Short mmCIF file of C-alpha atoms in Angstrom, two decimals:
data_model
loop_
_atom_site.label_atom_id
_atom_site.label_comp_id
_atom_site.label_asym_id
_atom_site.label_seq_id
_atom_site.Cartn_x
_atom_site.Cartn_y
_atom_site.Cartn_z
CA ASN V 16 56.43 82.25 70.30
CA SER V 17 58.40 81.39 67.16
CA GLU V 18 58.00 79.05 64.22
CA VAL V 19 61.53 77.79 64.81
CA VAL V 20 60.73 76.77 68.40
CA GLN V 21 57.30 75.20 68.09
CA ASP V 22 57.26 73.61 71.58
CA GLY V 23 58.58 76.58 73.51
CA ILE V 24 58.83 80.32 74.03
CA VAL V 25 61.63 82.67 72.96
CA ALA V 26 62.23 85.44 75.52
CA THR V 27 64.80 88.10 76.35
CA ALA V 28 66.16 88.83 79.84
CA GLY V 29 68.49 91.81 79.88
CA LYS V 30 71.24 91.03 77.34
CA THR V 31 70.42 87.32 77.23
CA LEU V 32 68.23 85.48 74.72
CA ARG V 33 66.50 82.52 76.36
CA ILE V 34 64.47 79.68 74.89
CA LEU V 35 61.98 78.08 77.28
CA SER V 36 60.74 74.64 76.26
CA VAL V 37 58.95 71.68 77.83
CA ASP V 38 60.51 68.25 77.64
CA THR V 39 57.79 66.06 76.13
CA ALA V 40 59.97 63.02 75.45
CA SER V 41 58.89 61.21 78.62
CA MET V 42 55.30 62.43 78.88
CA ASP V 43 53.95 59.18 77.42
CA GLY V 44 55.07 57.15 80.42
CA GLY V 45 58.69 56.45 79.51
CA GLU V 46 61.40 55.05 81.71
CA ASP V 47 62.48 58.49 82.96
CA GLU V 48 58.97 59.50 83.97
CA ALA V 49 58.03 59.17 87.65
CA PHE V 50 54.39 58.43 86.85
CA ASN V 51 52.67 56.05 84.47
CA ILE V 52 50.38 58.07 82.21
CA ASN V 53 47.24 56.88 80.44
CA LYS V 54 45.36 59.34 78.26
CA VAL V 55 41.62 59.05 77.71
CA ALA V 56 39.75 61.21 75.22
CA LEU V 57 36.61 62.69 76.78
CA ARG V 58 33.61 64.43 75.22
CA TYR V 59 33.26 67.17 77.82
CA THR V 60 35.13 68.61 80.80
CA PRO V 61 35.45 66.05 83.64
CA ARG V 62 33.75 67.27 86.81
CA GLN V 63 34.24 64.40 89.27
CA MET V 64 35.27 60.76 89.35
CA THR V 65 34.81 57.88 91.75
CA LEU V 66 35.84 54.24 92.08
CA LEU V 67 33.06 51.67 92.20
CA ALA V 68 33.53 48.04 93.31
CA THR V 69 31.15 45.66 91.57
CA GLY V 70 29.87 42.41 93.03
CA GLU V 71 29.24 41.35 96.62
CA VAL V 72 31.49 42.30 99.51
CA SER V 73 32.45 38.67 100.20
CA ALA V 74 33.18 37.88 96.55
CA THR V 75 36.78 37.13 95.64
CA ASN V 76 36.52 38.18 91.97
CA ARG V 77 35.31 41.71 92.56
CA LYS V 78 36.01 44.21 89.79
CA VAL V 79 36.76 47.88 90.38
CA VAL V 80 35.65 50.35 87.72
CA LEU V 81 36.15 54.09 87.40
CA VAL V 82 33.20 56.42 86.77
CA VAL V 83 33.71 59.93 85.37
CA VAL V 84 30.95 62.51 85.02
CA GLU V 85 31.48 65.12 82.30
CA CYS V 86 29.63 68.30 81.37
CA ASP V 87 30.16 71.59 79.56
CA HIS V 88 28.19 74.83 79.62
CA ASN V 89 27.13 76.54 76.35
CA GLU V 90 27.42 73.22 74.55
CA TYR V 91 25.13 71.02 72.47
CA GLY V 92 24.71 67.38 73.39
CA TYR V 93 26.23 64.56 71.39
CA GLU V 94 22.97 63.56 69.72
CA GLU V 95 22.10 67.15 68.89
CA LYS V 96 25.44 67.63 67.16
CA GLN V 97 24.88 64.49 65.12
CA LEU V 98 21.45 65.72 64.00
CA MET V 99 23.03 69.02 62.98
CA GLY V 100 25.56 67.14 60.83
CA PHE V 101 28.56 68.23 62.87
CA ASP V 102 31.76 66.28 62.15
CA PHE V 103 33.66 65.55 65.39
CA THR V 104 36.84 64.23 63.75
CA GLY V 105 37.28 66.73 60.94
CA GLU V 106 37.65 63.93 58.38
CA GLY V 107 35.13 65.65 56.15
CA LYS V 108 37.77 68.23 55.28
CA ALA V 109 39.85 65.58 53.53
CA ASP V 110 36.99 64.76 51.15
CA LYS V 111 37.09 68.17 49.50
CA LYS V 112 38.32 68.17 45.91
CA ILE V 113 40.08 70.74 43.79
CA GLY V 114 36.98 72.84 43.16
CA GLY V 115 36.31 73.27 46.86
CA ASP V 116 32.62 72.34 46.50
CA GLY V 117 33.05 68.66 47.28
CA MET V 118 32.34 67.61 43.62
CA ASP V 119 34.62 65.75 41.21
CA MET V 120 36.05 67.77 38.31
CA ASP V 121 37.25 66.54 34.90
CA VAL V 122 40.76 67.68 34.03
CA ASP V 123 43.05 66.92 31.11
CA SER V 124 46.05 64.65 31.39
CA ASP V 125 48.42 67.60 30.97
CA GLU V 126 46.73 69.43 33.80
CA GLU V 127 46.95 66.31 35.93
CA GLN V 128 50.71 66.20 35.43
CA ASP V 129 51.02 69.89 36.32
CA THR V 130 48.98 69.47 39.48
CA LYS V 131 51.03 66.53 40.74
CA LYS V 132 53.30 67.32 43.66
CA PRO V 133 56.50 65.70 44.84
CA GLU V 134 56.32 62.84 47.33
CA GLU V 135 57.73 65.00 50.09
CA ASN V 136 54.90 67.49 49.78
CA ASP V 137 52.39 64.66 49.80
CA GLU V 138 53.84 63.34 53.05
CA ASP V 139 53.69 66.82 54.59
CA GLU V 140 50.05 67.16 53.59
CA GLU V 141 49.26 63.76 55.10
CA ASP V 142 50.90 64.79 58.36
CA GLU V 143 48.95 68.05 58.42
CA GLU V 144 45.68 66.23 57.74
CA ARG V 145 46.47 63.75 60.50
CA GLU V 146 47.13 66.60 62.94
CA ILE V 147 43.85 68.23 61.92
CA ARG V 148 41.96 65.01 62.64
CA ASP V 149 43.64 64.64 66.03
CA THR V 150 42.80 68.22 67.03
CA PRO V 151 39.45 68.43 68.88
CA ILE V 152 36.87 70.68 67.27
CA ARG V 153 34.78 72.98 69.43
CA GLY V 154 31.58 72.99 67.39
CA PRO V 155 28.74 75.52 67.24
CA TYR V 156 27.61 77.60 70.20
CA PRO V 157 23.94 77.37 71.24
CA LYS V 158 21.93 80.57 71.15
CA GLU V 159 19.70 79.98 74.18
CA LYS V 160 20.92 80.14 77.78
CA GLY V 161 21.11 77.11 80.02
CA SER V 162 22.42 74.76 77.33
CA TRP V 163 24.51 71.87 78.61
CA GLY V 164 26.15 68.77 77.20
CA SER V 165 26.89 65.97 79.64
CA CYS V 166 27.58 62.24 79.89
CA VAL V 167 28.49 59.52 82.41
CA ARG V 168 31.50 57.42 81.39
CA LEU V 169 32.50 53.98 82.71
CA LEU V 170 36.23 53.11 82.52
CA ASP V 171 38.30 50.03 83.29
CA PRO V 172 41.41 51.19 85.22
CA THR V 173 43.06 47.75 84.94
CA ASN V 174 43.02 47.84 81.11
CA ASN V 175 44.67 51.17 80.25
CA CYS V 176 41.50 53.04 81.30
CA ARG V 177 39.51 51.58 78.41
CA SER V 178 36.08 53.15 78.00
CA LEU V 179 33.42 50.52 78.69
CA GLU V 180 30.28 52.62 78.26
CA CYS V 181 29.30 56.26 77.85
CA ILE V 182 25.73 57.33 78.65
CA GLU V 183 24.63 60.66 77.20
CA LEU V 184 22.23 62.54 79.46
CA ASN V 185 19.04 64.31 78.43
CA ARG V 186 19.00 67.66 76.70
CA ASN V 187 20.43 70.51 78.84
CA GLU V 188 20.98 68.11 81.75
CA ALA V 189 24.41 68.32 83.40
CA ALA V 190 26.03 65.81 85.77
CA LEU V 191 27.97 67.76 88.41
CA CYS V 192 28.92 65.13 91.02
CA CYS V 193 28.95 61.39 91.68
CA THR V 194 29.76 58.92 94.44
CA SER V 195 29.59 55.24 95.31
CA VAL V 196 26.92 54.31 97.86
CA ARG V 197 25.77 51.13 99.61
CA PHE V 198 22.33 51.13 101.18
CA HIS V 199 22.10 48.76 104.17
CA SER V 200 18.37 48.38 103.62
CA ARG V 201 19.09 46.91 100.15
CA GLY V 202 21.72 44.38 101.14
CA GLY V 203 24.75 46.60 100.62
CA GLU V 204 24.74 46.43 96.83
CA PRO V 205 27.22 48.96 95.35
CA LEU V 206 25.35 51.66 93.42
CA LEU V 207 26.39 54.81 91.62
CA ALA V 208 24.71 58.07 92.66
CA VAL V 209 24.88 60.98 90.20
CA GLY V 210 23.69 64.52 90.93
CA THR V 211 22.29 66.30 87.87
CA VAL V 212 20.80 69.72 87.14
CA THR V 213 18.69 70.77 84.15
CA GLY V 214 18.74 74.16 82.46
CA MET V 215 21.09 75.83 84.92
CA THR V 216 22.23 79.40 84.17
CA MET V 217 25.16 81.17 85.83
CA HIS V 218 23.94 84.78 85.85
CA PRO V 219 21.55 84.67 87.58
CA LEU V 220 22.26 81.31 89.22
CA LYS V 221 19.09 79.28 88.79
CA GLN V 222 17.97 75.96 87.38
CA VAL V 223 14.81 74.35 86.05
CA GLU V 224 15.07 71.16 88.15
CA SER V 225 17.58 68.91 89.90
CA HIS V 226 17.75 65.14 90.24
CA VAL V 227 19.67 62.39 92.01
CA ALA V 228 20.02 59.35 89.76
CA LEU V 229 21.00 55.86 90.91
CA TYR V 230 22.78 53.45 88.56
CA ARG V 231 23.64 49.77 88.90
CA VAL V 232 26.74 48.26 87.28
CA LEU V 233 25.95 45.08 85.34
CA ASN V 234 28.78 42.56 84.92
CA GLY V 235 31.27 45.33 85.51
CA GLU V 236 30.76 46.68 81.98
CA ARG V 237 27.38 48.43 81.73
CA LEU V 238 25.33 50.97 83.68
CA GLN V 239 21.64 50.43 84.36
CA LEU V 240 19.41 53.25 85.61
CA VAL V 241 17.56 52.24 88.80
CA HIS V 242 15.50 55.43 89.34
CA LYS V 243 15.75 59.23 89.44
CA THR V 244 14.56 61.40 92.31
CA LYS V 245 13.59 65.03 91.78
CA VAL V 246 14.86 67.37 94.50
CA ASP V 247 14.23 71.01 95.29
CA ASP V 248 16.09 73.83 97.11
CA GLY V 249 18.87 74.19 94.54
CA PRO V 250 21.40 72.30 92.43
CA VAL V 251 22.99 69.05 93.60
CA LEU V 252 26.71 69.82 93.97
CA SER V 253 27.94 67.12 96.40
CA LEU V 254 27.15 63.53 97.35
CA SER V 255 28.58 61.14 99.95
CA HIS V 256 27.89 57.71 101.45
CA PHE V 257 26.90 58.06 105.11
CA GLN V 258 26.14 55.12 107.44
CA GLY V 259 24.37 53.03 104.80
CA ARG V 260 22.49 56.03 103.41
CA LEU V 261 23.09 58.86 100.96
CA LEU V 262 23.98 62.35 102.17
CA VAL V 263 23.28 65.04 99.56
CA GLY V 264 24.24 68.71 99.45
CA ILE V 265 21.37 70.52 97.68
CA GLY V 266 22.06 74.23 97.45
CA LYS V 267 22.14 75.52 101.03
CA THR V 268 20.54 72.35 102.44
CA LEU V 269 22.14 69.13 103.68
CA ARG V 270 19.74 66.19 103.32
CA LEU V 271 19.89 62.50 104.24
CA TYR V 272 18.17 59.96 101.95
CA GLU V 273 17.21 56.31 102.20
CA MET V 274 16.63 54.16 99.14
CA GLY V 275 13.07 53.33 98.12
CA LYS V 276 11.60 51.21 95.34
CA ARG V 277 10.73 54.11 93.02
CA GLN V 278 12.71 57.00 94.44
CA LEU V 279 14.87 58.13 97.34
CA LEU V 280 13.12 58.69 100.68
CA ARG V 281 13.92 61.81 102.71
CA LYS V 282 14.91 61.06 106.32
CA CYS V 283 16.20 64.36 107.76
CA GLU V 284 17.80 67.61 106.68
CA LEU V 285 19.65 70.69 107.94
CA ARG V 286 18.92 74.07 106.36
CA GLY V 287 20.48 77.48 106.72
CA PHE V 288 24.02 77.02 105.38
CA PRO V 289 25.75 80.31 104.47
CA THR V 290 26.23 79.37 100.81
CA MET V 291 25.92 76.32 98.57
CA ILE V 292 27.62 73.12 99.73
CA LYS V 293 30.47 72.37 97.31
CA CYS V 294 32.40 69.55 99.05
CA LEU V 295 31.10 66.79 101.28
CA GLN V 296 32.96 64.03 103.16
CA THR V 297 31.90 61.77 106.00
CA ALA V 298 33.62 59.89 108.84
CA GLY V 299 31.65 57.97 111.44
CA ASP V 300 28.70 60.10 112.53
CA ARG V 301 30.30 63.34 111.25
CA ALA V 302 29.97 65.14 107.95
CA PHE V 303 32.50 67.75 106.81
CA CYS V 304 30.75 70.26 104.53
CA GLY V 305 32.71 72.82 102.53
CA ASP V 306 30.60 75.62 101.08
CA MET V 307 31.42 78.13 98.38
CA LEU V 308 32.21 81.06 100.68
CA GLN V 309 32.24 80.33 104.41
CA SER V 310 34.75 77.48 104.62
CA VAL V 311 34.04 74.22 106.48
CA GLN V 312 31.12 73.25 108.69
CA ILE V 313 31.28 70.05 110.78
CA ILE V 314 27.90 68.33 111.17
CA ARG V 315 27.01 65.44 113.49
CA TYR V 316 24.12 63.04 112.99
CA ASP V 317 22.10 62.45 116.15
CA THR V 318 20.62 58.96 115.80
CA THR V 319 18.33 59.25 118.82
CA ALA V 320 16.56 62.37 117.54
CA ASN V 321 17.16 61.64 113.82
CA ARG V 322 18.54 65.07 113.06
CA LEU V 323 21.72 66.79 111.89
CA VAL V 324 23.49 69.06 114.38
CA LEU V 325 26.15 71.71 113.77
CA VAL V 326 29.31 70.89 115.78
CA ALA V 327 31.82 73.55 114.68
CA ASN V 328 32.67 75.92 111.84
CA ASP V 329 35.58 77.99 110.55
CA PRO V 330 35.53 81.69 111.53
CA THR V 331 37.57 82.70 108.44
CA PRO V 332 35.68 82.84 105.11
CA ARG V 333 37.21 80.53 102.50
CA PRO V 334 35.77 79.73 99.04
CA ILE V 335 36.35 75.98 99.20
CA THR V 336 37.18 74.13 95.98
CA ALA V 337 38.53 70.85 97.43
CA GLN V 338 38.91 69.12 100.78
CA GLU V 339 40.35 65.91 102.22
CA LEU V 340 39.99 64.29 105.64
CA LEU V 341 43.28 63.64 107.43
CA ASP V 342 41.89 62.10 110.62
CA TRP V 343 38.81 62.15 112.82
CA ASN V 344 39.24 65.82 113.80
CA THR V 345 41.43 67.25 111.00
CA VAL V 346 40.57 68.31 107.46
CA ALA V 347 42.69 69.87 104.68
CA VAL V 348 41.00 72.37 102.37
CA GLY V 349 41.96 74.28 99.24
CA ASP V 350 40.30 77.46 98.05
CA LYS V 351 39.97 79.25 94.73
CA PHE V 352 42.63 81.82 95.71
CA GLY V 353 45.37 79.19 95.70
CA ASN V 354 45.65 78.54 99.45
CA ILE V 355 45.92 75.19 101.24
CA CYS V 356 44.87 75.18 104.88
CA ILE V 357 44.65 72.43 107.50
CA LEU V 358 41.90 72.85 110.12
CA ARG V 359 41.35 70.89 113.31
CA LEU V 360 38.44 70.58 115.71
CA PRO V 361 39.51 71.75 119.20
CA ARG V 362 39.56 69.24 122.02
CA GLY V 363 36.25 69.08 123.83
CA ALA V 364 34.43 71.10 121.16
CA GLU V 365 31.92 68.37 120.38
CA ALA V 366 30.94 68.08 124.04
CA ALA V 367 30.54 71.85 124.25
CA ALA V 368 28.27 71.82 121.20
CA ALA V 369 26.04 69.05 122.56
CA ILE V 370 22.37 69.86 122.25
CA ASP V 371 20.19 69.99 125.34
CA LEU V 372 17.39 67.49 124.66
CA THR V 373 15.18 69.03 127.36
CA GLY V 374 14.78 72.16 125.26
CA GLN V 375 15.35 74.56 128.16
CA ARG V 376 18.43 76.16 126.55
CA ALA V 377 17.50 75.63 122.89
CA LEU V 378 16.24 79.18 122.34
CA TRP V 379 19.19 80.76 124.15
CA ASP V 380 21.85 78.66 122.38
CA SER V 381 20.37 79.16 118.91
CA SER V 382 20.56 82.95 119.29
CA ARG V 383 24.24 82.99 120.20
CA GLU V 384 26.79 82.91 117.41
CA ASP V 385 29.73 82.49 119.80
CA HIS V 386 28.21 79.31 121.20
CA THR V 387 29.39 77.31 118.17
CA PRO V 388 33.02 76.12 118.58
CA LYS V 389 35.53 77.35 116.00
CA LEU V 390 38.09 75.34 114.07
CA GLU V 391 41.79 75.93 114.67
CA VAL V 392 44.26 76.63 111.85
CA LEU V 393 47.22 74.24 112.01
CA CYS V 394 48.92 75.01 108.68
CA HIS V 395 48.52 77.59 105.93
CA TYR V 396 50.36 77.82 102.61
CA HIS V 397 49.82 79.78 99.38
CA VAL V 398 50.34 77.61 96.31
CA GLY V 399 49.62 80.34 93.77
CA GLU V 400 47.12 78.42 91.63
CA VAL V 401 43.53 77.32 92.11
CA VAL V 402 43.52 73.96 93.89
CA THR V 403 41.09 71.63 92.11
CA ASN V 404 41.52 68.47 94.18
CA LEU V 405 43.18 67.06 97.30
CA THR V 406 43.84 63.49 98.33
CA ARG V 407 45.81 61.63 100.98
CA ALA V 408 47.88 58.87 99.39
CA SER V 409 51.23 57.13 99.21
CA LEU V 410 52.96 57.17 95.81
CA VAL V 411 55.30 54.27 96.58
CA ALA V 412 54.58 50.89 98.12
CA GLY V 413 55.15 50.98 101.86
CA GLY V 414 55.83 54.71 101.90
CA ALA V 415 54.33 57.26 104.24
CA GLU V 416 51.15 59.03 103.21
CA SER V 417 51.34 62.58 101.90
CA LEU V 418 48.81 65.22 100.96
CA ILE V 419 48.69 65.33 97.16
CA TYR V 420 47.13 68.33 95.42
CA VAL V 421 46.47 69.27 91.81
CA THR V 422 45.84 72.72 90.37
CA VAL V 423 43.84 74.18 87.53
CA THR V 424 46.92 74.35 85.28
CA GLY V 425 47.69 70.64 85.69
CA ARG V 426 50.37 71.01 88.34
CA ILE V 427 50.78 68.12 90.81
CA GLY V 428 52.28 68.86 94.22
CA ALA V 429 52.62 67.21 97.60
CA LEU V 430 52.84 68.26 101.24
CA VAL V 431 55.05 65.77 103.05
CA PRO V 432 54.72 65.53 106.86
CA PHE V 433 57.89 65.62 108.93
CA THR V 434 58.45 62.72 111.32
CA SER V 435 61.18 64.19 113.56
CA ARG V 436 62.10 67.46 115.20
CA GLU V 437 65.53 67.28 113.55
CA ASP V 438 64.00 67.50 110.06
CA VAL V 439 61.89 70.48 111.07
CA GLU V 440 64.87 72.40 112.43
CA PHE V 441 67.07 71.53 109.43
CA TYR V 442 64.59 72.66 106.77
CA THR V 443 63.63 75.76 108.74
CA GLU V 444 67.25 76.91 108.86
CA LEU V 445 67.81 75.99 105.21
CA GLU V 446 64.74 77.93 104.10
CA SER V 447 65.75 81.04 106.04
CA SER V 448 69.27 80.92 104.55
CA LEU V 449 68.01 80.55 100.98
CA ARG V 450 65.62 83.50 101.11
CA THR V 451 68.46 85.94 100.49
CA GLN V 452 70.66 83.77 98.26
CA VAL V 453 68.28 82.44 95.60
CA VAL V 454 67.59 84.60 92.56
CA ARG V 455 64.01 85.89 92.54
CA PRO V 456 62.51 85.91 89.03
CA THR V 457 59.78 88.39 90.01
CA GLY V 458 61.79 90.31 92.63
CA ARG V 459 59.41 89.36 95.45
CA ASP V 460 60.29 87.94 98.83
CA PRO V 461 59.48 84.19 98.89
CA GLN V 462 57.97 84.42 102.37
CA ALA V 463 55.77 87.35 101.35
CA TYR V 464 54.56 85.41 98.32
CA ARG V 465 53.67 82.31 100.34
CA SER V 466 51.83 84.64 102.77
CA TYR V 467 49.83 86.36 100.04
CA TYR V 468 46.42 86.08 101.75
CA ALA V 469 47.40 84.93 105.25
CA PRO V 470 50.76 84.40 106.98
CA VAL V 471 52.37 81.09 106.09
CA LYS V 472 52.19 78.75 109.07
CA HIS V 473 54.02 75.49 109.81
CA VAL V 474 54.85 74.79 106.14
CA ILE V 475 58.33 74.77 104.58
CA ASP V 476 58.70 76.06 101.01
CA GLY V 477 59.97 72.98 99.19
CA ASP V 478 60.49 74.82 95.91
CA LEU V 479 62.82 77.24 97.66
CA CYS V 480 64.77 74.47 99.38
CA SER V 481 65.21 72.54 96.12
CA ALA V 482 66.84 75.66 94.62
CA PHE V 483 69.91 74.89 96.74
CA ASN V 484 71.16 72.55 93.99
CA THR V 485 71.15 75.41 91.46
CA LEU V 486 73.40 77.73 93.46
CA PRO V 487 77.13 78.12 92.78
CA PHE V 488 79.44 76.01 94.93
CA VAL V 489 80.73 79.06 96.83
CA GLU V 490 77.26 80.05 97.99
CA GLN V 491 76.42 76.43 98.78
CA SER V 492 79.48 76.25 101.01
CA LYS V 493 78.46 79.41 102.88
CA ILE V 494 74.99 78.02 103.60
CA ALA V 495 76.44 74.65 104.61
CA ASN V 496 78.79 76.35 107.12
CA LYS V 497 75.83 78.14 108.72
CA LEU V 498 74.07 74.82 109.15
CA ASP V 499 77.23 73.05 110.40
CA ARG V 500 76.96 70.55 107.56
CA THR V 501 78.68 69.77 104.30
CA VAL V 502 77.28 70.46 100.85
CA GLY V 503 76.99 66.74 100.23
CA ASP V 504 74.98 66.23 103.41
CA ILE V 505 72.45 68.88 102.40
CA MET V 506 72.07 67.44 98.90
CA LYS V 507 71.68 63.96 100.35
CA LYS V 508 68.99 65.21 102.73
CA LEU V 509 67.04 66.82 99.90
CA GLU V 510 67.32 63.67 97.80
CA ASP V 511 66.16 61.43 100.65
CA THR V 512 63.10 63.59 101.22
CA ARG V 513 62.20 63.43 97.54
CA ASN V 514 62.80 59.68 97.32
CA ALA V 515 60.57 59.11 100.36
CA LEU V 516 57.70 60.60 98.31
CA LEU V 517 58.48 59.19 94.85
#
């Protein structure tokens, strides 16, 4: 980096000096920005968020609020920092006087005149002090292991994400997940379920205790604790509403809870997952569980026997970090190696995995690993960064839904489904033509990069296709002749595809 270019990087490439910078003029939600941005200052790292509708289902003036759970490891809590006298804003630095000890000093009038600075220097100092106050301060590190700082924040998305309330959790208690749940036995009142863990250490991975806390939203502005339920078998990493009950992923156990007066009541559970359940989504009587190592497991709830049954699993190990349901039989997953994969339950797999209620084949079926149906891989694509979240949404009113993903570096991308065979053939030919024409910054083949862990399947590299606009006109004409199109037609096609998303 360089002091001359404060918002960029100065680099050399061969005999060329290049300055790489980020355009921050429209990052505050300007007219040229495709998205409207609202920034909210948080105390800790956000772990999960959920929308919660307050009021009755039939009410016309229902209010939707946003709940964010935050936590940080090796961090003191907010109250502990206040007791230690820690200054969060850094304003205490501005109170220091000339002596540096925070005390006033008597100086002569001549010395006062000598120490006076021009107005320009005073303005520079004010700007520097303002930047220091705006810069977040890390604070002291705790000495003991298993120290956590965490809070539950309530935001109003209709009012520039204004913070309504922030509840600080107990000492060394961390909120890792949250969800909105409606218990049919309690009239369908919307409640907030938060999974917490106390005194958790990473190496070795253990915790003192885990809880599931239920909160009620009062007047759409405050959170009220209903009760907390202590759970065993591991940390609570995932929660989901399931048929008027609460489905909880506790370590390697999937457990179904009903709401009681003083705590949650256990109804049924399924043990023996390969690793801890990281992601959990439900649809009908199915639950899609993504664990930390062995990909996705599809579970079905048998109402007649009141038990959870394994329907199918993925034969390929994948460390799942995010997942999103696409339909009744299809799920999209992202792993920590930067891959996005779409899995589908084969036709007739649920009937093949039906459990014999007579018990005559129970011992034989439970001893066979090949008896469980396997999920099929429809698409596979290497993004190159850790995928932190996936969602299915439409970014424009009336537009088609796309699979939106975000990465650990803040990158936002989308996988747009094709609606015609013509589009598939066009982009396939365009991608194959651009593989040899586009300049490769790292010298690697684009197809080999997108197939870093597994061969790319049924996904077109949009970044490579968009590089067509950067080529010289001569090379664009050669590619257009191969496709039996004009350069304008190809540019129009790329623009239409982008406009359909944005």
